[in-house]
PDB file of C-alpha atoms in Angstrom:
ATOM      1  CA  UNK U   1     -41.502 -26.158  12.089  1.00  0.00           C
ATOM      2  CA  UNK U   2     -40.124 -26.925   8.998  1.00  0.00           C
ATOM      3  CA  UNK U   3     -38.978 -22.846   8.974  1.00  0.00           C
ATOM      4  CA  UNK U   4     -37.280 -23.250  12.275  1.00  0.00           C
ATOM      5  CA  UNK U   5     -35.954 -26.128  11.392  1.00  0.00           C
ATOM      6  CA  UNK U   6     -33.619 -24.310   8.468  1.00  0.00           C
ATOM      7  CA  UNK U   7     -33.640 -21.505  10.569  1.00  0.00           C
ATOM      8  CA  UNK U   8     -31.301 -23.126  13.681  1.00  0.00           C
ATOM      9  CA  UNK U   9     -29.327 -25.239  10.576  1.00  0.00           C
ATOM     10  CA  UNK U  10     -28.201 -21.858   9.071  1.00  0.00           C
ATOM     11  CA  UNK U  11     -26.967 -20.757  12.771  1.00  0.00           C
ATOM     12  CA  UNK U  12     -25.218 -23.900  13.631  1.00  0.00           C
ATOM     13  CA  UNK U  13     -23.670 -23.411   9.491  1.00  0.00           C
ATOM     14  CA  UNK U  14     -22.828 -19.915  10.609  1.00  0.00           C
ATOM     15  CA  UNK U  15     -21.266 -20.583  13.943  1.00  0.00           C
ATOM     16  CA  UNK U  16     -19.095 -23.930  12.573  1.00  0.00           C
ATOM     17  CA  UNK U  17     -17.676 -21.490   9.900  1.00  0.00           C
ATOM     18  CA  UNK U  18     -16.948 -19.255  12.840  1.00  0.00           C
ATOM     19  CA  UNK U  19     -15.216 -21.737  14.637  1.00  0.00           C
ATOM     20  CA  UNK U  20     -13.213 -22.914  11.914  1.00  0.00           C
ATOM     21  CA  UNK U  21     -11.937 -19.263  11.318  1.00  0.00           C
ATOM     22  CA  UNK U  22      -7.903 -18.997  12.063  1.00  0.00           C
ATOM     23  CA  UNK U  23      -6.276 -15.917  12.855  1.00  0.00           C
ATOM     24  CA  UNK U  24      -3.582 -14.546  10.437  1.00  0.00           C
ATOM     25  CA  UNK U  25      -1.151 -11.940  10.571  1.00  0.00           C
ATOM     26  CA  UNK U  26       0.607 -10.665   8.047  1.00  0.00           C
ATOM     27  CA  UNK U  27       4.008  -8.410   8.493  1.00  0.00           C
ATOM     28  CA  UNK U  28       5.602  -6.207   6.189  1.00  0.00           C
ATOM     29  CA  UNK U  29       8.851  -5.195   6.102  1.00  0.00           C
ATOM     30  CA  UNK U  30      10.981  -1.818   3.965  1.00  0.00           C
ATOM     31  CA  UNK U  31      14.669  -3.265   2.532  1.00  0.00           C
ATOM     32  CA  UNK U  32      17.142  -1.514   0.740  1.00  0.00           C
ATOM     33  CA  UNK U  33      20.337  -2.400  -0.332  1.00  0.00           C
ATOM     34  CA  UNK U  34      19.699  -6.060   0.531  1.00  0.00           C
ATOM     35  CA  UNK U  35      18.772  -4.998   4.319  1.00  0.00           C
ATOM     36  CA  UNK U  36      15.857  -4.141   6.260  1.00  0.00           C
ATOM     37  CA  UNK U  37      15.794   0.035   6.219  1.00  0.00           C
ATOM     38  CA  UNK U  38      14.433   2.891   9.103  1.00  0.00           C
ATOM     39  CA  UNK U  39      14.751   6.177  10.139  1.00  0.00           C
ATOM     40  CA  UNK U  40      17.762   5.349  11.814  1.00  0.00           C
ATOM     41  CA  UNK U  41      19.566   2.957   9.060  1.00  0.00           C
ATOM     42  CA  UNK U  42      22.462   4.551   7.740  1.00  0.00           C
ATOM     43  CA  UNK U  43      22.749   6.029   3.929  1.00  0.00           C
ATOM     44  CA  UNK U  44      22.651   3.308   1.348  1.00  0.00           C
ATOM     45  CA  UNK U  45      23.229   3.312  -2.510  1.00  0.00           C
ATOM     46  CA  UNK U  46      20.094   2.815  -4.343  1.00  0.00           C
ATOM     47  CA  UNK U  47      19.098   3.426  -7.853  1.00  0.00           C
ATOM     48  CA  UNK U  48      21.043   3.296 -11.511  1.00  0.00           C
ATOM     49  CA  UNK U  49      23.390   5.500  -9.724  1.00  0.00           C
ATOM     50  CA  UNK U  50      23.882   4.163  -6.441  1.00  0.00           C
ATOM     51  CA  UNK U  51      22.964   6.933  -4.955  1.00  0.00           C
ATOM     52  CA  UNK U  52      23.285   7.003  -1.140  1.00  0.00           C
ATOM     53  CA  UNK U  53      19.938   8.169   0.618  1.00  0.00           C
ATOM     54  CA  UNK U  54      18.525   7.842   3.914  1.00  0.00           C
ATOM     55  CA  UNK U  55      14.789   6.984   5.003  1.00  0.00           C
ATOM     56  CA  UNK U  56      12.482   9.865   5.349  1.00  0.00           C
ATOM     57  CA  UNK U  57       9.053   8.874   5.416  1.00  0.00           C
ATOM     58  CA  UNK U  58       7.125   4.996   4.071  1.00  0.00           C
ATOM     59  CA  UNK U  59       3.811   4.204   4.259  1.00  0.00           C
ATOM     60  CA  UNK U  60       0.757   2.228   2.020  1.00  0.00           C
ATOM     61  CA  UNK U  61      -2.408   1.897   1.874  1.00  0.00           C
ATOM     62  CA  UNK U  62      -3.499  -1.678   1.003  1.00  0.00           C
ATOM     63  CA  UNK U  63      -6.811  -3.549   0.642  1.00  0.00           C
ATOM     64  CA  UNK U  64      -8.508  -6.578  -1.133  1.00  0.00           C
ATOM     65  CA  UNK U  65      -6.259  -9.568   0.675  1.00  0.00           C
ATOM     66  CA  UNK U  66      -6.770 -13.275   0.322  1.00  0.00           C
ATOM     67  CA  UNK U  67      -5.085 -15.791   0.317  1.00  0.00           C
ATOM     68  CA  UNK U  68      -4.467 -18.397  -2.186  1.00  0.00           C
ATOM     69  CA  UNK U  69      -4.814 -21.994  -2.602  1.00  0.00           C
ATOM     70  CA  UNK U  70      -3.080 -24.426  -5.076  1.00  0.00           C
ATOM     71  CA  UNK U  71      -6.009 -24.406  -7.602  1.00  0.00           C
ATOM     72  CA  UNK U  72      -5.782 -21.094  -7.887  1.00  0.00           C
ATOM     73  CA  UNK U  73      -9.246 -20.222  -5.966  1.00  0.00           C
ATOM     74  CA  UNK U  74      -8.566 -16.912  -3.303  1.00  0.00           C
ATOM     75  CA  UNK U  75     -10.083 -17.358   0.002  1.00  0.00           C
ATOM     76  CA  UNK U  76     -10.794 -13.272   1.714  1.00  0.00           C
ATOM     77  CA  UNK U  77      -9.129 -12.095   4.337  1.00  0.00           C
ATOM     78  CA  UNK U  78     -11.441 -10.292   6.323  1.00  0.00           C
ATOM     79  CA  UNK U  79      -9.540  -7.694   8.453  1.00  0.00           C
ATOM     80  CA  UNK U  80      -9.880  -6.717  12.476  1.00  0.00           C
ATOM     81  CA  UNK U  81     -11.020  -3.053  13.126  1.00  0.00           C
ATOM     82  CA  UNK U  82      -8.659  -1.407  14.723  1.00  0.00           C
ATOM     83  CA  UNK U  83      -6.896   2.094  14.196  1.00  0.00           C
ATOM     84  CA  UNK U  84      -4.448   0.740  11.269  1.00  0.00           C
ATOM     85  CA  UNK U  85      -7.105  -0.741   9.546  1.00  0.00           C
ATOM     86  CA  UNK U  86     -10.890   0.269   8.760  1.00  0.00           C
ATOM     87  CA  UNK U  87     -13.525  -1.333   5.820  1.00  0.00           C
ATOM     88  CA  UNK U  88     -10.997  -3.847   4.802  1.00  0.00           C
ATOM     89  CA  UNK U  89      -8.152  -0.816   4.107  1.00  0.00           C
ATOM     90  CA  UNK U  90      -4.910  -1.127   6.381  1.00  0.00           C
ATOM     91  CA  UNK U  91      -2.190   1.179   6.678  1.00  0.00           C
ATOM     92  CA  UNK U  92       1.180   0.472   6.872  1.00  0.00           C
ATOM     93  CA  UNK U  93       3.623   3.029   8.331  1.00  0.00           C
ATOM     94  CA  UNK U  94       7.448   2.276   8.434  1.00  0.00           C
ATOM     95  CA  UNK U  95       8.549   5.586   9.839  1.00  0.00           C
ATOM     96  CA  UNK U  96       8.406   6.460  13.346  1.00  0.00           C
ATOM     97  CA  UNK U  97       8.933   9.835  13.639  1.00  0.00           C
ATOM     98  CA  UNK U  98      12.717   9.690  14.121  1.00  0.00           C
ATOM     99  CA  UNK U  99      16.082  10.058  12.727  1.00  0.00           C
ATOM    100  CA  UNK U 100      15.714  11.295   8.861  1.00  0.00           C
ATOM    101  CA  UNK U 101      11.799  11.003   9.422  1.00  0.00           C
ATOM    102  CA  UNK U 102      11.717  13.979  11.822  1.00  0.00           C
ATOM    103  CA  UNK U 103       8.857  15.401  11.421  1.00  0.00           C
ATOM    104  CA  UNK U 104       6.686  12.335  10.775  1.00  0.00           C
ATOM    105  CA  UNK U 105       4.468  10.254  13.053  1.00  0.00           C
ATOM    106  CA  UNK U 106       5.188   7.998  16.234  1.00  0.00           C
ATOM    107  CA  UNK U 107       3.606   5.546  15.587  1.00  0.00           C
ATOM    108  CA  UNK U 108       5.391   2.529  13.084  1.00  0.00           C
ATOM    109  CA  UNK U 109       2.644  -0.353  12.207  1.00  0.00           C
ATOM    110  CA  UNK U 110       3.911  -3.193   9.824  1.00  0.00           C
ATOM    111  CA  UNK U 111       1.191  -5.609  10.401  1.00  0.00           C
ATOM    112  CA  UNK U 112      -2.185  -6.640   9.010  1.00  0.00           C
ATOM    113  CA  UNK U 113      -4.332  -8.784  11.132  1.00  0.00           C
ATOM    114  CA  UNK U 114      -7.636 -10.500  10.100  1.00  0.00           C
ATOM    115  CA  UNK U 115      -9.179 -14.059  10.446  1.00  0.00           C
ATOM    116  CA  UNK U 116      -9.613 -16.894   7.176  1.00  0.00           C
ATOM    117  CA  UNK U 117     -11.195 -20.344   7.098  1.00  0.00           C
ATOM    118  CA  UNK U 118      -8.807 -23.155   8.083  1.00  0.00           C
ATOM    119  CA  UNK U 119      -7.256 -24.420   5.623  1.00  0.00           C
ATOM    120  CA  UNK U 120      -4.197 -25.317   3.319  1.00  0.00           C
ATOM    121  CA  UNK U 121      -2.827 -22.418   1.674  1.00  0.00           C
ATOM    122  CA  UNK U 122      -0.263 -21.664  -1.063  1.00  0.00           C
ATOM    123  CA  UNK U 123      -0.368 -18.207  -1.155  1.00  0.00           C
ATOM    124  CA  UNK U 124      -1.188 -14.012  -0.805  1.00  0.00           C
ATOM    125  CA  UNK U 125      -2.793 -11.329  -3.101  1.00  0.00           C
ATOM    126  CA  UNK U 126      -3.774  -8.064  -2.262  1.00  0.00           C
ATOM    127  CA  UNK U 127      -3.641  -4.440  -3.680  1.00  0.00           C
ATOM    128  CA  UNK U 128      -2.225  -1.640  -2.927  1.00  0.00           C
ATOM    129  CA  UNK U 129      -4.539   1.405  -2.488  1.00  0.00           C
ATOM    130  CA  UNK U 130      -8.142   2.553  -1.190  1.00  0.00           C
ATOM    131  CA  UNK U 131     -10.825   1.591  -3.497  1.00  0.00           C
ATOM    132  CA  UNK U 132     -13.479   4.063  -3.952  1.00  0.00           C
ATOM    133  CA  UNK U 133     -16.144   2.245  -1.913  1.00  0.00           C
ATOM    134  CA  UNK U 134     -17.119  -0.283   0.116  1.00  0.00           C
ATOM    135  CA  UNK U 135     -19.789  -1.654   2.302  1.00  0.00           C
ATOM    136  CA  UNK U 136     -20.321  -1.951   6.007  1.00  0.00           C
ATOM    137  CA  UNK U 137     -21.580  -4.120   8.420  1.00  0.00           C
ATOM    138  CA  UNK U 138     -25.135  -3.433   7.340  1.00  0.00           C
ATOM    139  CA  UNK U 139     -24.701  -3.244   3.481  1.00  0.00           C
ATOM    140  CA  UNK U 140     -24.336   0.578   3.186  1.00  0.00           C
ATOM    141  CA  UNK U 141     -22.412   2.107   1.164  1.00  0.00           C
ATOM    142  CA  UNK U 142     -19.320   3.827   2.473  1.00  0.00           C
ATOM    143  CA  UNK U 143     -16.882   6.593   0.471  1.00  0.00           C
ATOM    144  CA  UNK U 144     -13.620   5.560   1.104  1.00  0.00           C
ATOM    145  CA  UNK U 145     -10.687   6.933  -1.386  1.00  0.00           C
ATOM    146  CA  UNK U 146     -12.414  10.370  -2.203  1.00  0.00           C
ATOM    147  CA  UNK U 147     -13.802  11.000   1.642  1.00  0.00           C
ATOM    148  CA  UNK U 148     -13.140  13.421   3.939  1.00  0.00           C
ATOM    149  CA  UNK U 149     -10.318  12.926   5.892  1.00  0.00           C
ATOM    150  CA  UNK U 150     -11.436  14.989   9.035  1.00  0.00           C
ATOM    151  CA  UNK U 151     -14.580  12.428   9.181  1.00  0.00           C
ATOM    152  CA  UNK U 152     -12.926   9.672   7.954  1.00  0.00           C
ATOM    153  CA  UNK U 153     -12.400   6.895  10.574  1.00  0.00           C
ATOM    154  CA  UNK U 154      -8.841   5.889  10.982  1.00  0.00           C
ATOM    155  CA  UNK U 155      -6.672   4.520   9.517  1.00  0.00           C
ATOM    156  CA  UNK U 156      -8.077   7.416   6.615  1.00  0.00           C
ATOM    157  CA  UNK U 157      -7.723  10.063   8.833  1.00  0.00           C
ATOM    158  CA  UNK U 158      -3.687  10.111   8.026  1.00  0.00           C
ATOM    159  CA  UNK U 159      -3.569  14.132   6.759  1.00  0.00           C
ATOM    160  CA  UNK U 160      -0.292  12.992   5.796  1.00  0.00           C
ATOM    161  CA  UNK U 161      -1.735  10.454   3.515  1.00  0.00           C
ATOM    162  CA  UNK U 162      -4.464  13.149   2.341  1.00  0.00           C
ATOM    163  CA  UNK U 163      -3.663  13.778  -1.253  1.00  0.00           C
ATOM    164  CA  UNK U 164      -5.564  17.199  -1.699  1.00  0.00           C
ATOM    165  CA  UNK U 165      -4.716  18.319  -5.427  1.00  0.00           C
ATOM    166  CA  UNK U 166      -6.698  15.041  -6.430  1.00  0.00           C
ATOM    167  CA  UNK U 167      -8.845  15.043  -3.284  1.00  0.00           C
ATOM    168  CA  UNK U 168      -7.937  11.086  -2.643  1.00  0.00           C
ATOM    169  CA  UNK U 169      -5.690   9.297  -0.608  1.00  0.00           C
ATOM    170  CA  UNK U 170      -1.472   8.568  -1.549  1.00  0.00           C
ATOM    171  CA  UNK U 171      -1.480   4.574  -2.251  1.00  0.00           C
ATOM    172  CA  UNK U 172       2.389   4.939  -1.459  1.00  0.00           C
ATOM    173  CA  UNK U 173       4.230   7.797   0.054  1.00  0.00           C
ATOM    174  CA  UNK U 174       7.969   7.320   0.280  1.00  0.00           C
ATOM    175  CA  UNK U 175      10.482   9.714   0.283  1.00  0.00           C
ATOM    176  CA  UNK U 176      14.221   9.991   0.564  1.00  0.00           C
ATOM    177  CA  UNK U 177      17.409  12.156   1.323  1.00  0.00           C
ATOM    178  CA  UNK U 178      19.959  11.667  -1.284  1.00  0.00           C
ATOM    179  CA  UNK U 179      23.799  12.646  -0.191  1.00  0.00           C
ATOM    180  CA  UNK U 180      23.916  16.269  -1.993  1.00  0.00           C
ATOM    181  CA  UNK U 181      19.922  16.817  -2.697  1.00  0.00           C
ATOM    182  CA  UNK U 182      17.976  16.092  -5.680  1.00  0.00           C
ATOM    183  CA  UNK U 183      19.551  18.313  -8.653  1.00  0.00           C
ATOM    184  CA  UNK U 184      17.265  19.674 -11.213  1.00  0.00           C
ATOM    185  CA  UNK U 185      17.503  22.381 -13.772  1.00  0.00           C
ATOM    186  CA  UNK U 186      17.861  25.988 -12.113  1.00  0.00           C
ATOM    187  CA  UNK U 187      17.703  24.192  -8.516  1.00  0.00           C
ATOM    188  CA  UNK U 188      18.863  21.721  -6.344  1.00  0.00           C
ATOM    189  CA  UNK U 189      15.763  20.302  -3.293  1.00  0.00           C
ATOM    190  CA  UNK U 190      16.926  17.929  -0.566  1.00  0.00           C
ATOM    191  CA  UNK U 191      13.685  15.201  -0.721  1.00  0.00           C
ATOM    192  CA  UNK U 192      13.135  12.723  -3.751  1.00  0.00           C
ATOM    193  CA  UNK U 193       9.401  12.425  -3.525  1.00  0.00           C
ATOM    194  CA  UNK U 194       7.234   9.665  -4.757  1.00  0.00           C
ATOM    195  CA  UNK U 195       3.679   9.729  -4.236  1.00  0.00           C
ATOM    196  CA  UNK U 196       1.236   7.098  -5.957  1.00  0.00           C
ATOM    197  CA  UNK U 197      -2.317   7.684  -6.426  1.00  0.00           C
ATOM    198  CA  UNK U 198      -5.342   7.582  -8.605  1.00  0.00           C
ATOM    199  CA  UNK U 199      -4.879  10.576 -11.188  1.00  0.00           C
ATOM    200  CA  UNK U 200      -7.368  11.974 -13.989  1.00  0.00           C
ATOM    201  CA  UNK U 201     -10.679  11.820 -11.015  1.00  0.00           C
ATOM    202  CA  UNK U 202     -13.855  13.684 -12.127  1.00  0.00           C
ATOM    203  CA  UNK U 203     -17.153  13.931 -10.596  1.00  0.00           C
ATOM    204  CA  UNK U 204     -18.664  14.559  -7.594  1.00  0.00           C
ATOM    205  CA  UNK U 205     -15.252  14.013  -5.702  1.00  0.00           C
ATOM    206  CA  UNK U 206     -16.601  14.485  -1.774  1.00  0.00           C
ATOM    207  CA  UNK U 207     -19.585  12.860  -2.487  1.00  0.00           C
ATOM    208  CA  UNK U 208     -17.697   9.102  -3.725  1.00  0.00           C
ATOM    209  CA  UNK U 209     -18.956   9.349  -7.663  1.00  0.00           C
ATOM    210  CA  UNK U 210     -15.963   9.846  -8.849  1.00  0.00           C
ATOM    211  CA  UNK U 211     -14.207   7.775 -11.842  1.00  0.00           C
ATOM    212  CA  UNK U 212     -10.741   8.090 -12.466  1.00  0.00           C
ATOM    213  CA  UNK U 213      -8.364   7.741 -15.876  1.00  0.00           C
ATOM    214  CA  UNK U 214      -5.370   6.223 -13.875  1.00  0.00           C
ATOM    215  CA  UNK U 215      -6.495   4.698 -10.755  1.00  0.00           C
ATOM    216  CA  UNK U 216      -3.428   3.190 -10.002  1.00  0.00           C
ATOM    217  CA  UNK U 217      -4.254   0.848  -7.852  1.00  0.00           C
ATOM    218  CA  UNK U 218      -1.704  -2.200  -7.608  1.00  0.00           C
ATOM    219  CA  UNK U 219      -2.374  -5.654  -7.705  1.00  0.00           C
ATOM    220  CA  UNK U 220       0.424  -8.010  -6.360  1.00  0.00           C
ATOM    221  CA  UNK U 221       0.221 -11.725  -6.029  1.00  0.00           C
ATOM    222  CA  UNK U 222       2.800 -13.698  -4.253  1.00  0.00           C
ATOM    223  CA  UNK U 223       2.929 -17.478  -4.731  1.00  0.00           C
ATOM    224  CA  UNK U 224       4.548 -19.802  -2.543  1.00  0.00           C
ATOM    225  CA  UNK U 225       3.766 -17.475   0.606  1.00  0.00           C
ATOM    226  CA  UNK U 226       3.481 -18.983   4.328  1.00  0.00           C
ATOM    227  CA  UNK U 227       2.554 -16.307   6.878  1.00  0.00           C
ATOM    228  CA  UNK U 228       3.634 -18.406   9.553  1.00  0.00           C
ATOM    229  CA  UNK U 229       7.542 -18.254   8.423  1.00  0.00           C
ATOM    230  CA  UNK U 230       7.335 -15.511   6.101  1.00  0.00           C
ATOM    231  CA  UNK U 231       6.760 -11.881   5.162  1.00  0.00           C
ATOM    232  CA  UNK U 232       6.206  -9.176   2.749  1.00  0.00           C
ATOM    233  CA  UNK U 233       8.918  -6.974   1.708  1.00  0.00           C
ATOM    234  CA  UNK U 234       8.695  -4.075  -0.106  1.00  0.00           C
ATOM    235  CA  UNK U 235      11.993  -4.211  -2.174  1.00  0.00           C
ATOM    236  CA  UNK U 236      13.637  -0.171  -2.811  1.00  0.00           C
ATOM    237  CA  UNK U 237      15.911  -1.694  -4.702  1.00  0.00           C
ATOM    238  CA  UNK U 238      13.616  -3.245  -7.274  1.00  0.00           C
ATOM    239  CA  UNK U 239      11.477   0.307  -7.321  1.00  0.00           C
ATOM    240  CA  UNK U 240      14.023   2.432  -7.991  1.00  0.00           C
ATOM    241  CA  UNK U 241      16.318   0.229 -10.068  1.00  0.00           C
ATOM    242  CA  UNK U 242      15.861   2.557 -13.204  1.00  0.00           C
ATOM    243  CA  UNK U 243      15.651   5.374 -11.719  1.00  0.00           C
ATOM    244  CA  UNK U 244      18.453   8.172 -10.680  1.00  0.00           C
ATOM    245  CA  UNK U 245      17.870   9.536  -7.448  1.00  0.00           C
ATOM    246  CA  UNK U 246      20.259  12.400  -7.226  1.00  0.00           C
ATOM    247  CA  UNK U 247      18.781  14.130 -10.562  1.00  0.00           C
ATOM    248  CA  UNK U 248      15.168  14.672 -12.248  1.00  0.00           C
ATOM    249  CA  UNK U 249      14.592  15.536 -15.489  1.00  0.00           C
ATOM    250  CA  UNK U 250      11.201  17.330 -14.737  1.00  0.00           C
ATOM    251  CA  UNK U 251       8.036  17.747 -12.917  1.00  0.00           C
ATOM    252  CA  UNK U 252       8.404  17.515  -9.757  1.00  0.00           C
ATOM    253  CA  UNK U 253      11.637  15.605  -7.299  1.00  0.00           C
ATOM    254  CA  UNK U 254      10.406  12.302  -8.178  1.00  0.00           C
ATOM    255  CA  UNK U 255       7.208  11.137  -8.829  1.00  0.00           C
ATOM    256  CA  UNK U 256       3.857  12.101  -7.775  1.00  0.00           C
ATOM    257  CA  UNK U 257       1.361  10.230 -11.086  1.00  0.00           C
ATOM    258  CA  UNK U 258       1.726  12.898 -13.036  1.00  0.00           C
ATOM    259  CA  UNK U 259       1.426  11.099 -16.233  1.00  0.00           C
ATOM    260  CA  UNK U 260       3.606  13.715 -18.229  1.00  0.00           C
ATOM    261  CA  UNK U 261       6.312  13.548 -15.482  1.00  0.00           C
ATOM    262  CA  UNK U 262       9.529  11.813 -17.125  1.00  0.00           C
ATOM    263  CA  UNK U 263      10.283  10.194 -13.633  1.00  0.00           C
ATOM    264  CA  UNK U 264       7.216   7.749 -13.551  1.00  0.00           C
ATOM    265  CA  UNK U 265       6.766   5.513 -16.015  1.00  0.00           C
ATOM    266  CA  UNK U 266      10.229   3.660 -14.891  1.00  0.00           C
ATOM    267  CA  UNK U 267       8.387   3.331 -11.361  1.00  0.00           C
ATOM    268  CA  UNK U 268       5.413   2.863 -12.688  1.00  0.00           C
ATOM    269  CA  UNK U 269       6.322  -0.652 -14.555  1.00  0.00           C
ATOM    270  CA  UNK U 270       8.464  -1.713 -11.475  1.00  0.00           C
ATOM    271  CA  UNK U 271       4.416  -1.689 -10.089  1.00  0.00           C
ATOM    272  CA  UNK U 272       3.443  -3.455 -12.363  1.00  0.00           C
ATOM    273  CA  UNK U 273       1.356  -0.390 -13.555  1.00  0.00           C
ATOM    274  CA  UNK U 274       0.617  -0.135 -17.314  1.00  0.00           C
ATOM    275  CA  UNK U 275       2.108   2.709 -18.787  1.00  0.00           C
ATOM    276  CA  UNK U 276      -1.411   4.084 -20.323  1.00  0.00           C
ATOM    277  CA  UNK U 277      -4.743   2.882 -20.106  1.00  0.00           C
ATOM    278  CA  UNK U 278      -5.432  -0.260 -22.323  1.00  0.00           C
ATOM    279  CA  UNK U 279      -1.489  -0.543 -22.608  1.00  0.00           C
ATOM    280  CA  UNK U 280      -0.461  -4.384 -21.407  1.00  0.00           C
ATOM    281  CA  UNK U 281       1.061  -3.950 -18.185  1.00  0.00           C
ATOM    282  CA  UNK U 282       4.343  -5.580 -17.084  1.00  0.00           C
ATOM    283  CA  UNK U 283       4.633  -7.773 -13.407  1.00  0.00           C
ATOM    284  CA  UNK U 284       4.960  -6.159 -10.882  1.00  0.00           C
ATOM    285  CA  UNK U 285       8.903  -6.518  -8.772  1.00  0.00           C
ATOM    286  CA  UNK U 286       8.304  -4.312  -5.691  1.00  0.00           C
ATOM    287  CA  UNK U 287       6.650  -6.845  -3.271  1.00  0.00           C
ATOM    288  CA  UNK U 288       7.943 -10.406  -2.252  1.00  0.00           C
ATOM    289  CA  UNK U 289       7.823 -13.041   0.212  1.00  0.00           C
ATOM    290  CA  UNK U 290      11.060 -13.334   2.065  1.00  0.00           C
ATOM    291  CA  UNK U 291      11.943 -15.199   5.924  1.00  0.00           C
ATOM    292  CA  UNK U 292      11.464 -13.469   8.828  1.00  0.00           C
TER     293      UNK U 292
END
């Protein structure tokens, strides 16, 4: 009898917990020169040289969402599974294949959906990137970042976000079209690119047994954030404030996360990433909460 009573109490507690949960929507926007920025937007001045640029692509993976309480504790936000969210990972896609983004995908997705216990929350936390692995509903290990995109569920099946040379994912993909192109030693290219992802990865890549010297996962905390009245802004002005988008000093035209690329350190600093393993990390300045 005692065992049945404990089982009933546990069931009632679970039901009560589910009833107490409430839906939460976290909206995102991309901004440049102080205004929303999309594929149809006119050229905006960006970077230390105020180079006019148009948007070509902007997407990012996010996970580890939590709502923050006044005492600093974090309450996980449980994400719903759909074509844009799986295993706690969400894909935000600011491009729709139109205008300067011709050749991209038609889908547009700027909202993360989940639920959390009802309560008073004063902030938001999340991580930019894809974790190495997660547990499914049955407690089984699922390989996420270093997995085959052709076999992965959406949104991890995106070929546009697959990073073949690292056998992982691009955590952040931002591409712009500077007027006059990107001038380099010996040539000029059309697109300035930022691809942020893990580097220095070794192990059985496709089996998920991987360790990366530079994981490049970006931890974001936004205090004073209210999902009902605010949205999260990815601010390109802050990201490229110390970059010259019309010139490139070496490596790729922009930054593809190579540790020796001269354009990467300033962009890493904006994301709050340490310049090298073990070094102190600056405070990220790319994401902030703004009114809807």
